[in-house]
PDB file of C-alpha atoms and ligand atoms in Angstrom:
ATOM      1  CA  UNK A 180      -4.679   1.430   2.989  1.00  0.00           C
ATOM      2  CA  UNK A 181      -3.477   3.837   5.670  1.00  0.00           C
ATOM      3  CA  UNK A 182      -1.012   1.413   7.240  1.00  0.00           C
ATOM      4  CA  UNK A 183       0.814   0.872   3.960  1.00  0.00           C
ATOM      5  CA  UNK A 184       1.142   4.616   3.334  1.00  0.00           C
ATOM      6  CA  UNK A 185       2.273   5.199   6.890  1.00  0.00           C
ATOM      7  CA  UNK A 186       4.962   2.529   6.715  1.00  0.00           C
ATOM      8  CA  UNK A 187       6.361   4.184   3.560  1.00  0.00           C
ATOM      9  CA  UNK A 188       6.707   7.455   5.418  1.00  0.00           C
ATOM     10  CA  UNK A 189       8.214   6.001   8.585  1.00  0.00           C
ATOM     11  CA  UNK A 190      10.791   3.680   7.090  1.00  0.00           C
ATOM     12  CA  UNK A 191      13.378   6.448   6.635  1.00  0.00           C
ATOM     13  CA  UNK A 192      12.826   7.847  10.100  1.00  0.00           C
ATOM     14  CA  UNK A 193      12.615   4.810  12.337  1.00  0.00           C
ATOM     15  CA  UNK A 194      13.033   1.093  12.657  1.00  0.00           C
ATOM     16  CA  UNK A 195       9.561  -0.071  11.655  1.00  0.00           C
ATOM     17  CA  UNK A 196       7.888  -3.340  12.539  1.00  0.00           C
ATOM     18  CA  UNK A 197       4.693  -4.172  10.655  1.00  0.00           C
ATOM     19  CA  UNK A 198       2.048  -6.481  12.090  1.00  0.00           C
ATOM     20  CA  UNK A 199       0.158  -8.308   9.357  1.00  0.00           C
ATOM     21  CA  UNK A 200      -1.941 -11.454   9.093  1.00  0.00           C
ATOM     22  CA  UNK A 201      -0.225 -12.273   5.809  1.00  0.00           C
ATOM     23  CA  UNK A 202       3.097 -14.047   5.315  1.00  0.00           C
ATOM     24  CA  UNK A 203       5.915 -11.582   6.068  1.00  0.00           C
ATOM     25  CA  UNK A 204       6.940  -9.657   2.957  1.00  0.00           C
ATOM     26  CA  UNK A 205      10.393  -8.744   4.139  1.00  0.00           C
ATOM     27  CA  UNK A 206      12.422  -7.679   7.135  1.00  0.00           C
ATOM     28  CA  UNK A 207      10.400  -5.934   9.784  1.00  0.00           C
ATOM     29  CA  UNK A 208       7.148  -7.771   9.011  1.00  0.00           C
ATOM     30  CA  UNK A 209       5.691  -9.805  11.859  1.00  0.00           C
ATOM     31  CA  UNK A 210       2.864 -12.207  11.154  1.00  0.00           C
ATOM     32  CA  UNK A 211       0.126 -12.090  13.737  1.00  0.00           C
ATOM     33  CA  UNK A 212      -3.551 -11.627  14.328  1.00  0.00           C
ATOM     34  CA  UNK A 213      -5.323  -9.171  16.589  1.00  0.00           C
ATOM     35  CA  UNK A 214      -8.344 -11.465  16.671  1.00  0.00           C
ATOM     36  CA  UNK A 215      -6.556 -14.502  18.058  1.00  0.00           C
ATOM     37  CA  UNK A 216      -3.671 -12.702  19.766  1.00  0.00           C
ATOM     38  CA  UNK A 217      -1.119 -14.739  17.812  1.00  0.00           C
ATOM     39  CA  UNK A 218       2.188 -12.980  17.226  1.00  0.00           C
ATOM     40  CA  UNK A 219       1.224  -9.821  19.107  1.00  0.00           C
ATOM     41  CA  UNK A 220       3.795 -10.107  21.877  1.00  0.00           C
ATOM     42  CA  UNK A 221       6.591 -10.437  19.327  1.00  0.00           C
ATOM     43  CA  UNK A 222       5.183  -7.527  17.339  1.00  0.00           C
ATOM     44  CA  UNK A 223       5.096  -5.052  20.208  1.00  0.00           C
ATOM     45  CA  UNK A 224       8.107  -6.166  22.214  1.00  0.00           C
ATOM     46  CA  UNK A 225      10.510  -3.282  22.879  1.00  0.00           C
ATOM     47  CA  UNK A 226       8.750  -0.743  20.659  1.00  0.00           C
ATOM     48  CA  UNK A 227       8.704   2.971  21.498  1.00  0.00           C
ATOM     49  CA  UNK A 228       5.470   3.667  19.670  1.00  0.00           C
ATOM     50  CA  UNK A 229       2.532   1.842  18.119  1.00  0.00           C
ATOM     51  CA  UNK A 230       0.437   3.283  15.287  1.00  0.00           C
ATOM     52  CA  UNK A 231      -2.752   1.253  15.455  1.00  0.00           C
ATOM     53  CA  UNK A 232      -4.234   1.357  11.931  1.00  0.00           C
ATOM     54  CA  UNK A 233      -5.757  -2.120  11.755  1.00  0.00           C
ATOM     55  CA  UNK A 234      -9.468  -2.654  11.503  1.00  0.00           C
ATOM     56  CA  UNK A 235     -11.671  -5.651  10.885  1.00  0.00           C
ATOM     57  CA  UNK A 236     -13.865  -3.190   8.913  1.00  0.00           C
ATOM     58  CA  UNK A 237     -16.777  -5.384   9.965  1.00  0.00           C
ATOM     59  CA  UNK A 238     -19.865  -3.174   9.787  1.00  0.00           C
ATOM     60  CA  UNK A 239     -22.087  -5.988  11.125  1.00  0.00           C
ATOM     61  CA  UNK A 240     -19.907  -6.694  14.147  1.00  0.00           C
ATOM     62  CA  UNK A 241     -18.084  -3.410  14.785  1.00  0.00           C
ATOM     63  CA  UNK A 242     -17.241  -4.475  18.352  1.00  0.00           C
ATOM     64  CA  UNK A 243     -14.515  -6.651  16.873  1.00  0.00           C
ATOM     65  CA  UNK A 244     -12.306  -3.575  16.638  1.00  0.00           C
ATOM     66  CA  UNK A 245     -12.703  -2.874  20.351  1.00  0.00           C
ATOM     67  CA  UNK A 246     -11.937  -6.482  21.258  1.00  0.00           C
ATOM     68  CA  UNK A 247      -8.873  -6.439  19.004  1.00  0.00           C
ATOM     69  CA  UNK A 248      -7.632  -3.228  20.565  1.00  0.00           C
ATOM     70  CA  UNK A 249      -7.893  -4.854  24.001  1.00  0.00           C
ATOM     71  CA  UNK A 250      -5.869  -7.809  22.698  1.00  0.00           C
ATOM     72  CA  UNK A 251      -3.207  -5.374  21.545  1.00  0.00           C
ATOM     73  CA  UNK A 252      -3.121  -3.710  24.968  1.00  0.00           C
ATOM     74  CA  UNK A 253      -2.849  -7.102  26.671  1.00  0.00           C
ATOM     75  CA  UNK A 254       0.185  -7.859  24.539  1.00  0.00           C
ATOM     76  CA  UNK A 255       1.789  -4.546  25.510  1.00  0.00           C
ATOM     77  CA  UNK A 256       1.507  -5.590  29.161  1.00  0.00           C
ATOM     78  CA  UNK A 257       3.411  -3.344  31.516  1.00  0.00           C
ATOM     79  CA  UNK A 258       5.459  -1.588  28.801  1.00  0.00           C
ATOM     80  CA  UNK A 259       4.591   2.045  28.051  1.00  0.00           C
ATOM     81  CA  UNK A 260       4.918   2.747  24.327  1.00  0.00           C
ATOM     82  CA  UNK A 261       3.196   5.749  22.786  1.00  0.00           C
ATOM     83  CA  UNK A 262      -0.097   4.545  21.296  1.00  0.00           C
ATOM     84  CA  UNK A 263      -1.312   6.520  18.275  1.00  0.00           C
ATOM     85  CA  UNK A 264      -4.798   5.632  17.115  1.00  0.00           C
ATOM     86  CA  UNK A 265      -6.691   6.582  13.969  1.00  0.00           C
ATOM     87  CA  UNK A 266     -10.358   7.292  14.427  1.00  0.00           C
ATOM     88  CA  UNK A 267     -13.139   8.833  12.347  1.00  0.00           C
ATOM     89  CA  UNK A 268     -14.546  12.373  12.336  1.00  0.00           C
ATOM     90  CA  UNK A 269     -17.969  12.459  13.967  1.00  0.00           C
ATOM     91  CA  UNK A 270     -17.757   9.295  16.071  1.00  0.00           C
ATOM     92  CA  UNK A 271     -19.133  11.258  19.010  1.00  0.00           C
ATOM     93  CA  UNK A 272     -22.061  12.585  16.951  1.00  0.00           C
ATOM     94  CA  UNK A 273     -23.211   9.696  14.789  1.00  0.00           C
ATOM     95  CA  UNK A 274     -25.148   6.879  16.382  1.00  0.00           C
ATOM     96  CA  UNK A 275     -24.519   4.098  13.857  1.00  0.00           C
ATOM     97  CA  UNK A 276     -22.876   1.015  15.327  1.00  0.00           C
ATOM     98  CA  UNK A 277     -19.546   1.342  13.564  1.00  0.00           C
ATOM     99  CA  UNK A 278     -19.046   4.890  14.827  1.00  0.00           C
ATOM    100  CA  UNK A 279     -20.145   3.967  18.343  1.00  0.00           C
ATOM    101  CA  UNK A 280     -17.588   1.159  18.441  1.00  0.00           C
ATOM    102  CA  UNK A 281     -14.921   3.534  17.183  1.00  0.00           C
ATOM    103  CA  UNK A 282     -15.749   5.975  19.971  1.00  0.00           C
ATOM    104  CA  UNK A 283     -15.553   3.149  22.476  1.00  0.00           C
ATOM    105  CA  UNK A 284     -12.136   2.243  21.069  1.00  0.00           C
ATOM    106  CA  UNK A 285     -11.011   5.857  21.556  1.00  0.00           C
ATOM    107  CA  UNK A 286     -12.105   5.604  25.195  1.00  0.00           C
ATOM    108  CA  UNK A 287     -10.175   2.358  25.628  1.00  0.00           C
ATOM    109  CA  UNK A 288      -7.078   4.121  24.256  1.00  0.00           C
ATOM    110  CA  UNK A 289      -7.563   7.058  26.647  1.00  0.00           C
ATOM    111  CA  UNK A 290      -8.027   4.740  29.637  1.00  0.00           C
ATOM    112  CA  UNK A 291      -5.189   2.421  28.662  1.00  0.00           C
ATOM    113  CA  UNK A 292      -2.642   4.079  30.947  1.00  0.00           C
ATOM    114  CA  UNK A 293      -0.344   4.461  27.933  1.00  0.00           C
ATOM    115  CA  UNK A 294       0.738   7.814  26.574  1.00  0.00           C
ATOM    116  CA  UNK A 295      -1.650   8.303  23.658  1.00  0.00           C
ATOM    117  CA  UNK A 296      -2.578  10.308  20.583  1.00  0.00           C
ATOM    118  CA  UNK A 297      -5.870  10.095  18.680  1.00  0.00           C
ATOM    119  CA  UNK A 298      -6.417  11.541  15.210  1.00  0.00           C
ATOM    120  CA  UNK A 299      -9.868  11.574  13.654  1.00  0.00           C
ATOM    121  CA  UNK A 300     -10.059  11.698   9.854  1.00  0.00           C
ATOM    122  CA  UNK A 301     -12.959  11.860   7.419  1.00  0.00           C
ATOM    123  CA  UNK A 302     -13.514   9.075   4.875  1.00  0.00           C
ATOM    124  CA  UNK A 303     -10.570   8.373   2.587  1.00  0.00           C
ATOM    125  CA  UNK A 304     -10.973   8.901  -1.162  1.00  0.00           C
ATOM    126  CA  UNK A 305     -10.295   5.195  -1.571  1.00  0.00           C
ATOM    127  CA  UNK A 306     -13.219   4.199   0.627  1.00  0.00           C
ATOM    128  CA  UNK A 307     -15.607   6.477  -1.250  1.00  0.00           C
ATOM    129  CA  UNK A 308     -14.366   5.071  -4.552  1.00  0.00           C
ATOM    130  CA  UNK A 309     -14.949   1.532  -3.303  1.00  0.00           C
ATOM    131  CA  UNK A 310     -18.516   2.454  -2.273  1.00  0.00           C
ATOM    132  CA  UNK A 311     -19.181   4.197  -5.581  1.00  0.00           C
ATOM    133  CA  UNK A 312     -17.916   1.242  -7.600  1.00  0.00           C
ATOM    134  CA  UNK A 313     -20.215  -1.095  -5.692  1.00  0.00           C
ATOM    135  CA  UNK A 314     -23.170   1.257  -6.033  1.00  0.00           C
ATOM    136  CA  UNK A 315     -22.576   1.490  -9.797  1.00  0.00           C
ATOM    137  CA  UNK A 316     -22.261  -2.246 -10.426  1.00  0.00           C
ATOM    138  CA  UNK A 317     -25.778  -2.726 -11.825  1.00  0.00           C
ATOM    139  CA  UNK A 318     -27.460  -1.132 -14.820  1.00  0.00           C
ATOM    140  CA  UNK A 319     -28.080   2.058 -12.832  1.00  0.00           C
ATOM    141  CA  UNK A 320     -25.901   3.825 -10.264  1.00  0.00           C
ATOM    142  CA  UNK A 321     -27.619   4.368  -6.930  1.00  0.00           C
ATOM    143  CA  UNK A 322     -26.609   6.894  -4.299  1.00  0.00           C
ATOM    144  CA  UNK A 323     -28.086   7.708  -0.906  1.00  0.00           C
ATOM    145  CA  UNK A 324     -30.302  10.757  -1.289  1.00  0.00           C
ATOM    146  CA  UNK A 325     -29.220  13.913   0.498  1.00  0.00           C
ATOM    147  CA  UNK A 326     -25.836  12.570   1.585  1.00  0.00           C
ATOM    148  CA  UNK A 327     -22.610  14.505   1.635  1.00  0.00           C
ATOM    149  CA  UNK A 328     -19.016  13.445   2.203  1.00  0.00           C
ATOM    150  CA  UNK A 329     -15.712  15.212   2.702  1.00  0.00           C
ATOM    151  CA  UNK A 330     -13.221  12.671   1.394  1.00  0.00           C
ATOM    152  CA  UNK A 331      -9.572  13.086   2.255  1.00  0.00           C
ATOM    153  CA  UNK A 332      -6.435  11.809   0.588  1.00  0.00           C
ATOM    154  CA  UNK A 333      -4.975   8.893   2.529  1.00  0.00           C
ATOM    155  CA  UNK A 334      -1.528  10.382   1.908  1.00  0.00           C
ATOM    156  CA  UNK A 335      -2.453  13.474   3.927  1.00  0.00           C
ATOM    157  CA  UNK A 336      -3.657  11.253   6.769  1.00  0.00           C
ATOM    158  CA  UNK A 337      -0.483   9.179   6.600  1.00  0.00           C
ATOM    159  CA  UNK A 338       1.650  12.360   6.662  1.00  0.00           C
ATOM    160  CA  UNK A 339      -0.140  13.505   9.792  1.00  0.00           C
ATOM    161  CA  UNK A 340      -0.005  10.093  11.455  1.00  0.00           C
ATOM    162  CA  UNK A 341       3.715   9.789  10.702  1.00  0.00           C
ATOM    163  CA  UNK A 342       4.381  13.123  12.391  1.00  0.00           C
ATOM    164  CA  UNK A 343       2.185  12.229  15.328  1.00  0.00           C
ATOM    165  CA  UNK A 344       3.648   8.826  16.008  1.00  0.00           C
ATOM    166  CA  UNK A 345       7.202  10.224  15.953  1.00  0.00           C
ATOM    167  CA  UNK A 346       6.286  13.142  18.241  1.00  0.00           C
ATOM    168  CA  UNK A 347       5.484  13.087  21.949  1.00  0.00           C
ATOM    169  CA  UNK A 348       1.953  11.919  22.828  1.00  0.00           C
ATOM    170  CA  UNK A 349      -0.540  14.689  22.157  1.00  0.00           C
ATOM    171  CA  UNK A 350      -3.948  13.341  23.246  1.00  0.00           C
ATOM    172  CA  UNK A 351      -6.785  14.154  20.898  1.00  0.00           C
ATOM    173  CA  UNK A 352      -5.400  16.289  18.061  1.00  0.00           C
ATOM    174  CA  UNK A 353      -7.114  18.453  15.457  1.00  0.00           C
ATOM    175  CA  UNK A 354      -9.353  16.532  13.086  1.00  0.00           C
ATOM    176  CA  UNK A 355      -8.318  16.108   9.462  1.00  0.00           C
ATOM    177  CA  UNK A 356     -10.668  16.113   6.493  1.00  0.00           C
ATOM    178  CA  UNK A 357     -10.822  16.627   2.775  1.00  0.00           C
ATOM    179  CA  UNK A 358     -10.808  20.008   1.016  1.00  0.00           C
ATOM    180  CA  UNK A 359     -14.486  19.932  -0.013  1.00  0.00           C
ATOM    181  CA  UNK A 360     -17.858  18.740   1.139  1.00  0.00           C
ATOM    182  CA  UNK A 361     -19.424  17.033  -1.866  1.00  0.00           C
ATOM    183  CA  UNK A 362     -22.808  15.482  -2.564  1.00  0.00           C
ATOM    184  CA  UNK A 363     -22.631  11.735  -3.095  1.00  0.00           C
ATOM    185  CA  UNK A 364     -24.392  12.117  -6.438  1.00  0.00           C
ATOM    186  CA  UNK A 365     -21.641  14.498  -7.609  1.00  0.00           C
ATOM    187  CA  UNK A 366     -18.959  12.085  -6.426  1.00  0.00           C
ATOM    188  CA  UNK A 367     -20.774   9.334  -8.354  1.00  0.00           C
ATOM    189  CA  UNK A 368     -20.917  11.458 -11.518  1.00  0.00           C
ATOM    190  CA  UNK A 369     -17.215  12.275 -11.163  1.00  0.00           C
ATOM    191  CA  UNK A 370     -16.414   8.579 -10.819  1.00  0.00           C
ATOM    192  CA  UNK A 371     -18.571   7.554 -13.792  1.00  0.00           C
ATOM    193  CA  UNK A 372     -16.973  10.240 -15.969  1.00  0.00           C
ATOM    194  CA  UNK A 373     -13.432   9.337 -14.902  1.00  0.00           C
ATOM    195  CA  UNK A 374     -14.091   5.631 -15.507  1.00  0.00           C
ATOM    196  CA  UNK A 375     -15.838   6.405 -18.802  1.00  0.00           C
ATOM    197  CA  UNK A 376     -18.941   4.509 -17.734  1.00  0.00           C
ATOM    198  CA  UNK A 377     -22.488   5.511 -18.632  1.00  0.00           C
ATOM    199  CA  UNK A 378     -25.045   4.991 -15.907  1.00  0.00           C
ATOM    200  CA  UNK A 379     -28.165   6.829 -14.838  1.00  0.00           C
ATOM    201  CA  UNK A 380     -27.686   8.105 -11.277  1.00  0.00           C
ATOM    202  CA  UNK A 381     -30.674   7.365  -9.061  1.00  0.00           C
ATOM    203  CA  UNK A 382     -30.996   8.850  -5.575  1.00  0.00           C
ATOM    204  CA  UNK A 383     -32.573   6.526  -3.035  1.00  0.00           C
ATOM    205  CA  UNK A 384     -33.646   7.346   0.505  1.00  0.00           C
ATOM    206  CA  UNK A 385     -31.654   5.581   3.211  1.00  0.00           C
ATOM    207  CA  UNK A 386     -33.843   4.597   6.138  1.00  0.00           C
ATOM    208  CA  UNK A 387     -32.979   4.645   9.819  1.00  0.00           C
ATOM    209  CA  UNK A 388     -30.141   6.217  11.727  1.00  0.00           C
ATOM    210  CA  UNK A 389     -27.657   5.857   8.893  1.00  0.00           C
ATOM    211  CA  UNK A 390     -29.815   7.865   6.506  1.00  0.00           C
ATOM    212  CA  UNK A 391     -30.562  10.507   9.122  1.00  0.00           C
ATOM    213  CA  UNK A 392     -26.892  10.816  10.063  1.00  0.00           C
ATOM    214  CA  UNK A 393     -25.783  11.096   6.444  1.00  0.00           C
ATOM    215  CA  UNK A 394     -28.305  13.881   5.920  1.00  0.00           C
ATOM    216  CA  UNK A 395     -27.196  15.729   9.017  1.00  0.00           C
ATOM    217  CA  UNK A 396     -23.553  15.505   7.992  1.00  0.00           C
ATOM    218  CA  UNK A 397     -22.465  14.084  11.340  1.00  0.00           C
ATOM    219  CA  UNK A 398     -19.328  12.706   9.690  1.00  0.00           C
ATOM    220  CA  UNK A 399     -18.155  16.055   8.241  1.00  0.00           C
ATOM    221  CA  UNK A 400     -15.507  18.355   9.714  1.00  0.00           C
ATOM    222  CA  UNK A 401     -16.812  21.071  11.973  1.00  0.00           C
ATOM    223  CA  UNK A 402     -13.380  22.362  12.840  1.00  0.00           C
ATOM    224  CA  UNK A 403     -10.019  20.969  11.835  1.00  0.00           C
ATOM    225  CA  UNK A 404      -7.448  20.803   9.067  1.00  0.00           C
ATOM    226  CA  UNK A 405      -8.102  20.081   5.418  1.00  0.00           C
ATOM    227  CA  UNK A 406      -6.035  18.101   2.952  1.00  0.00           C
ATOM    228  CA  UNK A 407      -5.556  19.665  -0.473  1.00  0.00           C
ATOM    229  CA  UNK A 408      -6.200  16.779  -2.891  1.00  0.00           C
ATOM    230  CA  UNK A 409      -9.733  16.801  -4.332  1.00  0.00           C
ATOM    231  CA  UNK A 410     -11.696  13.690  -5.278  1.00  0.00           C
ATOM    232  CA  UNK A 411     -11.366  14.623  -8.971  1.00  0.00           C
ATOM    233  CA  UNK A 412      -7.585  14.812  -8.655  1.00  0.00           C
ATOM    234  CA  UNK A 413      -7.550  11.510  -6.823  1.00  0.00           C
ATOM    235  CA  UNK A 414      -9.649   9.860  -9.556  1.00  0.00           C
ATOM    236  CA  UNK A 415      -7.269  11.096 -12.255  1.00  0.00           C
ATOM    237  CA  UNK A 416      -4.351   9.597 -10.342  1.00  0.00           C
ATOM    238  CA  UNK A 417      -6.159   6.225 -10.082  1.00  0.00           C
ATOM    239  CA  UNK A 418      -6.896   5.732 -13.779  1.00  0.00           C
ATOM    240  CA  UNK A 419      -4.380   3.475 -15.495  1.00  0.00           C
ATOM    241  CA  UNK A 420      -3.092   4.008 -19.057  1.00  0.00           C
ATOM    242  CA  UNK A 421      -6.283   2.409 -20.439  1.00  0.00           C
ATOM    243  CA  UNK A 422      -8.429   4.734 -18.334  1.00  0.00           C
ATOM    244  CA  UNK A 423      -9.485   1.831 -16.085  1.00  0.00           C
ATOM    245  CA  UNK A 424     -10.059   2.530 -12.407  1.00  0.00           C
ATOM    246  CA  UNK A 425      -9.779  -0.428 -10.053  1.00  0.00           C
ATOM    247  CA  UNK A 426     -11.224  -0.949  -6.605  1.00  0.00           C
ATOM    248  CA  UNK A 427      -8.479   0.288  -4.274  1.00  0.00           C
ATOM    249  CA  UNK A 428      -9.524  -2.164  -1.554  1.00  0.00           C
ATOM    250  CA  UNK A 429      -9.401  -5.234  -3.825  1.00  0.00           C
ATOM    251  CA  UNK A 430      -6.204  -6.918  -2.743  1.00  0.00           C
TER     252      UNK A 430
HETATM  253  N1  NAP B 145     -10.987   4.136   5.289  1.00  0.00           N
HETATM  254  C1  NAP B 145     -11.450   5.304   5.721  1.00  0.00           C
HETATM  255  O1  NAP B 145     -12.141   6.048   5.017  1.00  0.00           O
HETATM  256  C2  NAP B 145     -11.104   5.748   7.129  1.00  0.00           C
HETATM  257  C3  NAP B 145     -11.418   7.056   7.559  1.00  0.00           C
HETATM  258  C4  NAP B 145     -11.089   7.443   8.861  1.00  0.00           C
HETATM  259  C5  NAP B 145     -10.479   6.526   9.714  1.00  0.00           C
HETATM  260  N2  NAP B 145     -10.211   5.264   9.260  1.00  0.00           N
HETATM  261  C6  NAP B 145      -9.582   4.307  10.157  1.00  0.00           C
HETATM  262  O2  NAP B 145      -8.274   4.053   9.678  1.00  0.00           O
HETATM  263  C7  NAP B 145      -7.930   2.696   9.950  1.00  0.00           C
HETATM  264  C8  NAP B 145      -7.424   2.066   8.681  1.00  0.00           C
HETATM  265  O3  NAP B 145      -8.406   2.125   7.672  1.00  0.00           O
HETATM  266  P1  NAP B 145      -8.034   1.544   6.236  1.00  0.00           P
HETATM  267  O4  NAP B 145      -9.110   1.979   5.320  1.00  0.00           O
HETATM  268  O5  NAP B 145      -6.615   1.850   5.936  1.00  0.00           O
HETATM  269  O6  NAP B 145      -8.219  -0.011   6.523  1.00  0.00           O
HETATM  270  P2  NAP B 145      -7.808  -1.246   5.610  1.00  0.00           P
HETATM  271  O7  NAP B 145      -7.207  -0.841   4.330  1.00  0.00           O
HETATM  272  O8  NAP B 145      -9.003  -2.147   5.585  1.00  0.00           O
HETATM  273  O9  NAP B 145      -6.652  -1.908   6.447  1.00  0.00           O
HETATM  274  C9  NAP B 145      -6.888  -2.487   7.668  1.00  0.00           C
HETATM  275  C10 NAP B 145      -5.801  -3.488   7.892  1.00  0.00           C
HETATM  276  O10 NAP B 145      -5.965  -4.017   9.189  1.00  0.00           O
HETATM  277  C11 NAP B 145      -5.283  -5.217   9.222  1.00  0.00           C
HETATM  278  N3  NAP B 145      -6.062  -6.163   9.988  1.00  0.00           N
HETATM  279  C12 NAP B 145      -7.373  -6.445   9.875  1.00  0.00           C
HETATM  280  N4  NAP B 145      -7.710  -7.410  10.726  1.00  0.00           N
HETATM  281  C13 NAP B 145      -6.590  -7.720  11.404  1.00  0.00           C
HETATM  282  C14 NAP B 145      -6.296  -8.662  12.420  1.00  0.00           C
HETATM  283  N5  NAP B 145      -7.226  -9.486  12.915  1.00  0.00           N
HETATM  284  N6  NAP B 145      -5.036  -8.725  12.877  1.00  0.00           N
HETATM  285  C15 NAP B 145      -4.075  -7.919  12.377  1.00  0.00           C
HETATM  286  N7  NAP B 145      -4.295  -7.015  11.424  1.00  0.00           N
HETATM  287  C16 NAP B 145      -5.540  -6.928  10.948  1.00  0.00           C
HETATM  288  C17 NAP B 145      -5.153  -5.742   7.797  1.00  0.00           C
HETATM  289  O11 NAP B 145      -3.800  -5.855   7.449  1.00  0.00           O
HETATM  290  P3  NAP B 145      -3.257  -7.237   6.806  1.00  0.00           P
HETATM  291  O12 NAP B 145      -4.197  -7.546   5.683  1.00  0.00           O
HETATM  292  O13 NAP B 145      -1.871  -6.900   6.387  1.00  0.00           O
HETATM  293  O14 NAP B 145      -3.326  -8.264   7.896  1.00  0.00           O
HETATM  294  C18 NAP B 145      -5.852  -4.685   6.990  1.00  0.00           C
HETATM  295  O15 NAP B 145      -5.235  -4.454   5.756  1.00  0.00           O
HETATM  296  C19 NAP B 145      -9.167   2.039  10.552  1.00  0.00           C
HETATM  297  O16 NAP B 145      -9.058   2.064  11.951  1.00  0.00           O
HETATM  298  C20 NAP B 145     -10.294   2.958  10.129  1.00  0.00           C
HETATM  299  O17 NAP B 145     -11.389   2.939  11.019  1.00  0.00           O
HETATM  300  C21 NAP B 145     -10.484   4.869   7.993  1.00  0.00           C
END
């Protein structure tokens, strides 16, 4: 999601090489895999900067992202490109495994010996939409009770990342989040209305650390910059001519 938007923004400003596990889609694409290490040396050879936007997005084994980052650093070897890394707002506050692994990845970046930049962003609109669609699959729509999100437009994150990766290394920069903090039930109602679907919205308690963290808002901006696109505006832009909204992560 982010990588694609970032590449669009960088192509006019730089010679861009894109690491992907898929067959190359054109010039500049390098097929490789952060899990196995295949293709990484070719991908990073001679580059001035790396924007690391890949993630296994594996909530059961979040350590995979840390292992993959180490593979990337191994491939860089003794070269010293600028490493720009995208992280998540609140990784130092929330204690769920995925956030803890993300914080560990930040620390690996900082200790890498490379010049580095880390940007933390809140959840993208697209991710929230994917969650909402899954939560509304059945006859009722369920949402975690007492949870709030501050979704941000991926375009705003890509704009910021593009500027950061082209600029000198800046360390940890100001966090970036969405314009509004919104209750999950309101986001669900907005989605159902935009998709013209009728569902009763049922709030369910989420047990454990995840539920507690969601209630405390550990993943919301405390200080930082805000994008301008609201979730409602995003939803309108996602509906096709038939009013159908598709899962943005289904590819
Ligand atoms: N989504 C959010 O709400 C959010 C919020 C804040 C921060 N972030 C961070 O932003 C980053 C990007 O998130 P996203 O939502 O854009 O993720 P995404 O759409 O799931 O994209 C991640 C990409 O990583 C690549 N990838 C995965 N495994 C790989 C592997 N083994 N080797 C090489 N490439 C691999 C894949 O590209 P190919 O399919 O082309 O191989 C995949 O499309 C992540 O680090 C995430 O933690 C996300």
